[in-house]
Coordinates of C-alpha atoms and ligand atoms in Angstrom, one line a residue:
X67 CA -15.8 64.5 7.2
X68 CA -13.6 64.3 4.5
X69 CA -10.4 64.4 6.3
X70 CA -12.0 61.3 8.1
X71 CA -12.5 59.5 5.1
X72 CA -9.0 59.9 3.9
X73 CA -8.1 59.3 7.2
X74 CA -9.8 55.7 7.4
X75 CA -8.5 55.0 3.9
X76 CA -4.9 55.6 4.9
X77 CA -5.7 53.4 7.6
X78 CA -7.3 50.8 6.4
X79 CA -4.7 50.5 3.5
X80 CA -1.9 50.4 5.9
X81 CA -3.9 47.1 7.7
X82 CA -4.4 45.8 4.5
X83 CA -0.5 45.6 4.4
X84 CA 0.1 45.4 7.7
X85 CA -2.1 42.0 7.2
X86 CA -0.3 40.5 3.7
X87 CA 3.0 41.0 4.9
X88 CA 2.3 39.0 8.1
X89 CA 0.3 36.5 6.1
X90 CA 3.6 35.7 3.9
X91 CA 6.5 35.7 6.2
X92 CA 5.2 34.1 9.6
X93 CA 7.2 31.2 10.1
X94 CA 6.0 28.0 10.2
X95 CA 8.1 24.7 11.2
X96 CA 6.3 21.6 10.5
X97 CA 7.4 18.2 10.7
X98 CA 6.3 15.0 8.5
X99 CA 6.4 11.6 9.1
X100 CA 6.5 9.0 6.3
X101 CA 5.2 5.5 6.6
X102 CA 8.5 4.0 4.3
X103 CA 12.2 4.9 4.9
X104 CA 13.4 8.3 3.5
X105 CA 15.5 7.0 0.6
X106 CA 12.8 4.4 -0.9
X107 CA 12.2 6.2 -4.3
X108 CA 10.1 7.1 -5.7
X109 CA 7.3 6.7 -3.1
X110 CA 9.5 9.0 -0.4
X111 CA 9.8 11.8 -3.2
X112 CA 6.3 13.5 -2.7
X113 CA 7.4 15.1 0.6
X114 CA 10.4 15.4 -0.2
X115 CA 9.8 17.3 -3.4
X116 CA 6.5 18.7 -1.6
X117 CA 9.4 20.5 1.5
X118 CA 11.2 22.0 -1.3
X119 CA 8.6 23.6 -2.9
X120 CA 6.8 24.7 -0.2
X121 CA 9.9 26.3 1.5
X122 CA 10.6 28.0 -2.0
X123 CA 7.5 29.5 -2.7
X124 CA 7.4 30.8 1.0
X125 CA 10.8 32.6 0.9
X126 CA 12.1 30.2 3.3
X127 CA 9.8 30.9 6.0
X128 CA 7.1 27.6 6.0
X129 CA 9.6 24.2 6.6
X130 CA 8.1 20.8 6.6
X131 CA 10.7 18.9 8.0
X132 CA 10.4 15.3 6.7
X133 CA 11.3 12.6 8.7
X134 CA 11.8 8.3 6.9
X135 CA 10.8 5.7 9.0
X136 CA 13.9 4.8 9.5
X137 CA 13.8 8.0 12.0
X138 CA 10.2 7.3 13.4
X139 CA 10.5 4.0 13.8
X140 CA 7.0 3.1 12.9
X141 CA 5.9 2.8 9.3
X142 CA 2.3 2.4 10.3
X143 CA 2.2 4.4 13.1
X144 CA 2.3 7.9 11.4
X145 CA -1.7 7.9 11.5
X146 CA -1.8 8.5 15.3
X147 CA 1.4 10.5 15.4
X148 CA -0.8 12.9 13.2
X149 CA -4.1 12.6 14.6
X150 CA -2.8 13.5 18.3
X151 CA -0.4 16.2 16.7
X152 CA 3.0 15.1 17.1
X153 CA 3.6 15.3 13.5
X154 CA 1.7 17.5 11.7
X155 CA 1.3 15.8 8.8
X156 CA 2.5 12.0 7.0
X157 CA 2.2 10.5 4.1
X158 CA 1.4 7.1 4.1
X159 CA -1.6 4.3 2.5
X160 CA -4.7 5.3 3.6
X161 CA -5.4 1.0 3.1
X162 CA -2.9 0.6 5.6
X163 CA -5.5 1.4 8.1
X164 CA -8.2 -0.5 7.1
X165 CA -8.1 -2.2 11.0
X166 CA -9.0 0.9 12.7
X167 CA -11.5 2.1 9.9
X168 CA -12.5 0.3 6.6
X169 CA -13.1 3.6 4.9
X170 CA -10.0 4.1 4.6
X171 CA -9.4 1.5 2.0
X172 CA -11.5 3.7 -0.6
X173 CA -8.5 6.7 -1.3
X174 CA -5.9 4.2 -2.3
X175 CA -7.4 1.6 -4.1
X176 CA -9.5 -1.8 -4.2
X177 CA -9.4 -4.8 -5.8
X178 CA -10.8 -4.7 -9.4
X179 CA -11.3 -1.2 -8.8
X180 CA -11.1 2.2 -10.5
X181 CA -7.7 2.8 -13.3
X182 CA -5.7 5.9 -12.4
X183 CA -7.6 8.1 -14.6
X184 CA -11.1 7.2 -13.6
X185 CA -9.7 7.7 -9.8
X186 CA -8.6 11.0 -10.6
X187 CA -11.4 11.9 -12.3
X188 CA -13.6 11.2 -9.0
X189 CA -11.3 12.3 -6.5
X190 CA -11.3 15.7 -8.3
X191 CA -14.0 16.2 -10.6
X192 CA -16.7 13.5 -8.3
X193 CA -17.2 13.1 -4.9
X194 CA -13.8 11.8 -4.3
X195 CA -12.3 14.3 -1.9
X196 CA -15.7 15.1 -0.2
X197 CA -14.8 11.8 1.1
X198 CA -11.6 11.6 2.1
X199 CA -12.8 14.7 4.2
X200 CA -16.0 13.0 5.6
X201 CA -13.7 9.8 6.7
X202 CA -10.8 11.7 8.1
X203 CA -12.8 14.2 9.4
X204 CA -13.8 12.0 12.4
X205 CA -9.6 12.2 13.3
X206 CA -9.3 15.6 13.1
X207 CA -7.2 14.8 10.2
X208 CA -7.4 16.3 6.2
X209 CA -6.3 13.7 3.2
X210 CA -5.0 14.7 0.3
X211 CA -3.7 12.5 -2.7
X212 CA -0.1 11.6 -2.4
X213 CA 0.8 10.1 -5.8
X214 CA -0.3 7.1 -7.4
X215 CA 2.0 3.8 -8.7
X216 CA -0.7 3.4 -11.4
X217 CA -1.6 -0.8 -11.6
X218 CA 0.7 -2.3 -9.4
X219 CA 1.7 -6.1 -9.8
X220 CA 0.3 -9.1 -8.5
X221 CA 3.3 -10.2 -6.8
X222 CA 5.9 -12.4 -6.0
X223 CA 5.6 -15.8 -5.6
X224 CA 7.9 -18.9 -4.8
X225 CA 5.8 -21.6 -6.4
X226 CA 3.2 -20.6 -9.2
X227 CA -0.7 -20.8 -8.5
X228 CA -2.4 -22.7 -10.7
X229 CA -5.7 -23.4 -8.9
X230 CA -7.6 -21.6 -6.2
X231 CA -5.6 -24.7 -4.2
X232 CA -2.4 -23.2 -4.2
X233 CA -3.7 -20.3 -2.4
X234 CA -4.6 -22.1 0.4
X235 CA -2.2 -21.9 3.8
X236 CA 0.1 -19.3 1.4
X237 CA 2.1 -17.2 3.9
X238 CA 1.6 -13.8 1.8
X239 CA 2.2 -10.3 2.3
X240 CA -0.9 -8.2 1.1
X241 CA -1.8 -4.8 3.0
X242 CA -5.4 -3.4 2.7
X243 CA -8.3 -4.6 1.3
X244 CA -7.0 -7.5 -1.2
X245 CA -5.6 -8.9 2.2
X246 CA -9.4 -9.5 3.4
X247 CA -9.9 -10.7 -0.2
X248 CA -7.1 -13.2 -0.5
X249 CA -7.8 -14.2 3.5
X250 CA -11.3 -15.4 2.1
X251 CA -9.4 -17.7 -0.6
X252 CA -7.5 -19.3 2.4
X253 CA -4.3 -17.1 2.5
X254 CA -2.8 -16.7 5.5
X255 CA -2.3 -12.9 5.2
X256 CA 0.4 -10.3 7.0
X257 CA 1.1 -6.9 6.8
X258 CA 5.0 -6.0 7.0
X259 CA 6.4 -2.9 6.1
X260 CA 8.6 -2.2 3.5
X261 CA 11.9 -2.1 4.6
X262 CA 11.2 -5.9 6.4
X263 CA 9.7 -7.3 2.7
X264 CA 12.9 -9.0 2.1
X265 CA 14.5 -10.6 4.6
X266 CA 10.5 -12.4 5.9
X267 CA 10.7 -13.6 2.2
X268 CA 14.2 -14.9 2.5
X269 CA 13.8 -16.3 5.7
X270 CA 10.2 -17.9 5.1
X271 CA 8.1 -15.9 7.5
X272 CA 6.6 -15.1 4.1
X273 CA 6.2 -17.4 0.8
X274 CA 5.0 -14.8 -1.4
X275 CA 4.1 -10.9 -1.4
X276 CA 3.4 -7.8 -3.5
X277 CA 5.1 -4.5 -3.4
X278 CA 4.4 -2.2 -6.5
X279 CA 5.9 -2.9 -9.7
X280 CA 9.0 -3.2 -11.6
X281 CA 10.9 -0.4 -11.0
X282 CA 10.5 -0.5 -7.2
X283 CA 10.3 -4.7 -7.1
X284 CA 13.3 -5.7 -9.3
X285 CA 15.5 -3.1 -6.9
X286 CA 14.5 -4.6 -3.7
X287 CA 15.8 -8.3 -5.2
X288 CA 12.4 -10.3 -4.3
X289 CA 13.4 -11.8 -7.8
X290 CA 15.8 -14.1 -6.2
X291 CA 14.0 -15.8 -3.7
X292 CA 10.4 -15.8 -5.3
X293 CA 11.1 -15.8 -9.0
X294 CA 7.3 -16.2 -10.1
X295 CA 6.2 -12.5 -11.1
X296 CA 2.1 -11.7 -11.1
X297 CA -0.3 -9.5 -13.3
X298 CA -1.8 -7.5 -11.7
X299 CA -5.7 -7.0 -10.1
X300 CA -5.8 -6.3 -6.7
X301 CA -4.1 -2.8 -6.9
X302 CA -5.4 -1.4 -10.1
X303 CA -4.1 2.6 -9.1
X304 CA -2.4 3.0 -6.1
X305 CA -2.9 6.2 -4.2
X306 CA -0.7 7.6 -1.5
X307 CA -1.8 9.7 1.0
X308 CA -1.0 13.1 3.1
X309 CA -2.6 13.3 6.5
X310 CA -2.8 16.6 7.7
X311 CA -3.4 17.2 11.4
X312 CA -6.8 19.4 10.8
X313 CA -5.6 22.3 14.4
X314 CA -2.6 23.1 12.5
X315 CA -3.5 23.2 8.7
X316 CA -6.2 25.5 10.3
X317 CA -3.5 27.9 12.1
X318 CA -1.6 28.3 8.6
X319 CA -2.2 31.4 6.9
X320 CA -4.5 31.7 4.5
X321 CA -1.9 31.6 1.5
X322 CA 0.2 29.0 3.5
X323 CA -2.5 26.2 3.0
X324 CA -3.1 27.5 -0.8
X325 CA 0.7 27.2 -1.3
X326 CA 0.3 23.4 0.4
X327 CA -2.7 22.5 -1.5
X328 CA -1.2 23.4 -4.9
X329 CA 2.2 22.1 -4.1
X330 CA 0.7 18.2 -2.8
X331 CA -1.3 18.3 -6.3
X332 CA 2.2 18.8 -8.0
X333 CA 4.3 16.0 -6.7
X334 CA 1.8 13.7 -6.5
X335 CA 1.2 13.9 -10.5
X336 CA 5.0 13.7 -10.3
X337 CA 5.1 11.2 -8.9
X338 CA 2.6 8.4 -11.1
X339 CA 5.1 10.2 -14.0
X340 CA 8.7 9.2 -11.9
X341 CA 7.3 5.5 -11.0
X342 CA 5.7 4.9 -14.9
X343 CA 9.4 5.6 -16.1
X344 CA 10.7 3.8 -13.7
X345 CA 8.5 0.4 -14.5
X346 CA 9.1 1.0 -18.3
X347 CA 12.9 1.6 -18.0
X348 CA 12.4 -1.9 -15.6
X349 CA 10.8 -3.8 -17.8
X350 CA 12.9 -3.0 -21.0
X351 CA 15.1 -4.6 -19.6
X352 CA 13.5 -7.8 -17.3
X353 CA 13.7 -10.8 -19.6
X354 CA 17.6 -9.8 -21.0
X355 CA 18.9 -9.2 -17.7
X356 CA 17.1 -11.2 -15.3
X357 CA 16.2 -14.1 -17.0
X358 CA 15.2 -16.1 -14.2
X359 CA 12.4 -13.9 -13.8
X360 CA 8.8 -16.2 -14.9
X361 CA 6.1 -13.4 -15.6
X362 CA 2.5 -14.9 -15.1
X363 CA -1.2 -14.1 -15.1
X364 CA -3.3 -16.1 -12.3
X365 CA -5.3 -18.5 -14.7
X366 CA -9.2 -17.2 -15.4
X367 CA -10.9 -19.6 -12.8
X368 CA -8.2 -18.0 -10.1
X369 CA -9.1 -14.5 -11.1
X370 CA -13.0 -15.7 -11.0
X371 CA -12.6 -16.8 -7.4
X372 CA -10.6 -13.3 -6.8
X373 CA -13.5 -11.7 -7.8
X374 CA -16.3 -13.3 -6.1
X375 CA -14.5 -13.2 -3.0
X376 CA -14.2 -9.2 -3.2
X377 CA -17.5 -9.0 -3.8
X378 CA -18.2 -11.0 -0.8
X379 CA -15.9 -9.3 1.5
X380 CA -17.5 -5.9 0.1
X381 CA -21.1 -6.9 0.6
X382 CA -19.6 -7.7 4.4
X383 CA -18.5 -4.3 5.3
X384 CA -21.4 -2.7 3.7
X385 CA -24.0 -4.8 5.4
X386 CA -21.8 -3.1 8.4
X387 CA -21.2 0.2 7.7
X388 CA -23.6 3.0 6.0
X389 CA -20.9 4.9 4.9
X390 CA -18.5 2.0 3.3
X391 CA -22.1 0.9 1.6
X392 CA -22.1 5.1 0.7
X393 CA -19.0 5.4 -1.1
X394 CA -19.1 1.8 -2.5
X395 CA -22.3 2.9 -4.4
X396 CA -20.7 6.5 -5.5
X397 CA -17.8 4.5 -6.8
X398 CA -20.0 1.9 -8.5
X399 CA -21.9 5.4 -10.1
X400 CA -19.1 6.6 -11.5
X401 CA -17.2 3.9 -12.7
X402 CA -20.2 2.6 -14.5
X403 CA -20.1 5.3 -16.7
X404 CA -16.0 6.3 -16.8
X405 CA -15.1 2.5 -17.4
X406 CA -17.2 2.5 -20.7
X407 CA -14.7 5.5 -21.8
X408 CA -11.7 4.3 -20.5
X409 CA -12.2 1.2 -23.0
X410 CA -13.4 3.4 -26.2
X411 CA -10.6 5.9 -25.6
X412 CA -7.3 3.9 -24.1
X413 CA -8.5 0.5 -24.6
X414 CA -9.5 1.0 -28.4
X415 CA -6.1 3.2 -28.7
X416 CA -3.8 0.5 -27.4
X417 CA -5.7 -2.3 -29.3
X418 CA -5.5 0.0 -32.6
X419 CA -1.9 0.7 -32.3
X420 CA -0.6 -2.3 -31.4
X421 CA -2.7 -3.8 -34.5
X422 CA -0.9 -1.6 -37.1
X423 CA 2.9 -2.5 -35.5
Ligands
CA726 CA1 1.2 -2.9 -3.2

């Protein structure tokens, strides 16, 4: 009896083994697609940084290989490529599919929406991700946070807006849900991806658009054509997303999809850090360099119109769909109560300091 013992512990050890050493070196080759071209930094440096790190910390053996538009060819059609499993995973803007399901809009960002801070705070520490699992789900697809731009810009313009008016019949590039919102104030709204954004607004297809901010805007030249620059409102804390085809994360080993979850947590903080720099190195320098450059707010009674039209175009898709009216309501909950922080923490920081200068 006890030579069986030993026996089944010597055995049983040797599994135990057997099992962690298969666990960590199985190979695994993965590709990503991403919904902007490979070299348009910093929103391409997520996966990029997120392959390095997972190929390091696996000895080489897990290798995401990632894959620009400009490979794919379709900038908005990573969702499918994922959801039928030709890629197994993307990262993209969950917004960008607010046509196939309005949910979606919720895990990047909505007009007058939640700061970067309060996001994260409910992605994390609220129901945020319990979410992004319950929407995705019905793909067969995980989301994950991708990195956020922080408040983005309201955008380019080529004639300023000075009353609700001036929306009216404007050509205007504006994905997700602000697009509904700024279809309501008589916009004539498209969605073209990023690598187009130029040359529609050069050639007129478009008369005005946003992209992010200053450090990816002023790169990309929009400046020269459509020198009226926006405040932001409709894209308060941009989130990007990873889609993870749910069959393979599943088939990972178990310290594979710990190594992936820590790692897409990494660079997408890294990436909100990257972009901040970016804007701030940007904007230094915007009224020396390009002077040409007008910076505006949309006047109050714009902004008012801007609101009540989101809340209209909300009040839509809830009336809709139980589970926009769901995660509407949660969002509500919890900005309720982290807005009224966010202004006696940041707010009354910025306001004291920039009192005492
Ligand atoms: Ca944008």
């Amino acid at each position: 009896m006890k030579y069986m013992f030993k026996l089944i512990l010597i055995i049983s050890t040797i599994l135990l083994f057997a099992d962690s050493s298969f666990a960590s070196s199985k190979r695994v080759h993965w590709r990503m697609a991403l919904s902007w071209p490979s070299t348009l930094t910093p929103l391409a440096n997520p996966p990029i940084k997120l392959a390095k790190l997972v190929k390091k910390m696996t000895n080489g053996k897990f290798v995401i290989k990632v894959e620009g538009a400009e490979k794919t060819k379709s900038a908005l059609g990573v969702f499918d490529m994922v959801k039928g499993g030709a890629y197994q995973m993307d990262h993209t803007g969950s917004y960008y599919y607010i046509g196939k399901d309005p949910n979606t809009v919720w895990f990047t960002t909505v007009p007058w929406g939640m700061t970067k801070a309060e996001q994260d705070a409910w992605y994390y520490y609220g129901n945020g991700m319990k979410y992004m699992e319950k929407v995705y789900g019905k793909y067969g697809m995980l989301a994950f946070p991708g990195g956020n731009t922080g408040v983005q810009m309201g955008g380019w313009f080529k004639k300023e807006i000075n009353t609700v008016n001036d929306l009216k019949g404007l050509k205007m590039r504006i994905p997700g849900f602000a697009g509904k919102v700024m279809a309501r104030l008589g916009v004539n709204v498209v969605n073209i991806p990023g690598g187009e954004l130029y040359t529609s607004l050069d050639r007129g297809t478009i008369d005005a658009l946003e992209w992010v901010g200053p450090g990816m805007d002023i790169k990309m030249g929009f400046y020269k054509v459509a020198p009226y620059y926006y405040t932001g409102w409709h894209e308060p804390a941009s989130e990007m997303t990873f889609l993870i085809n749910k069959k393979a994360y599943n088939k990972l080993p178990k310290n594979y999809q710990v190594i992936l979850k820590t790692a897409m947590r990494a660079v997408s903080a890294d990436m909100f850090m990257e972009n901040f720099a970016d804007s701030a190195t940007a904007w230094a320098k915007i009224k020396k360099e390009y002077p040409g450059i007008k910076v505006e707010t949309f006047p109050k009674p714009v902004l008012k119109a801007m609101k009540k039209a989101t809340d209209e175009v909300m009040q839509s898709y809830a009336s809709k769909n139980p589970l926009f009216k769901e995660i509407w309501n949660d969002q509500k909950a919890f900005m309720a109560k982290a807005r009224k922080w966010s202004y006696m923490s940041r707010y009354y920081y910025l306001q004291a300091s920039k009192e005492v200068q």
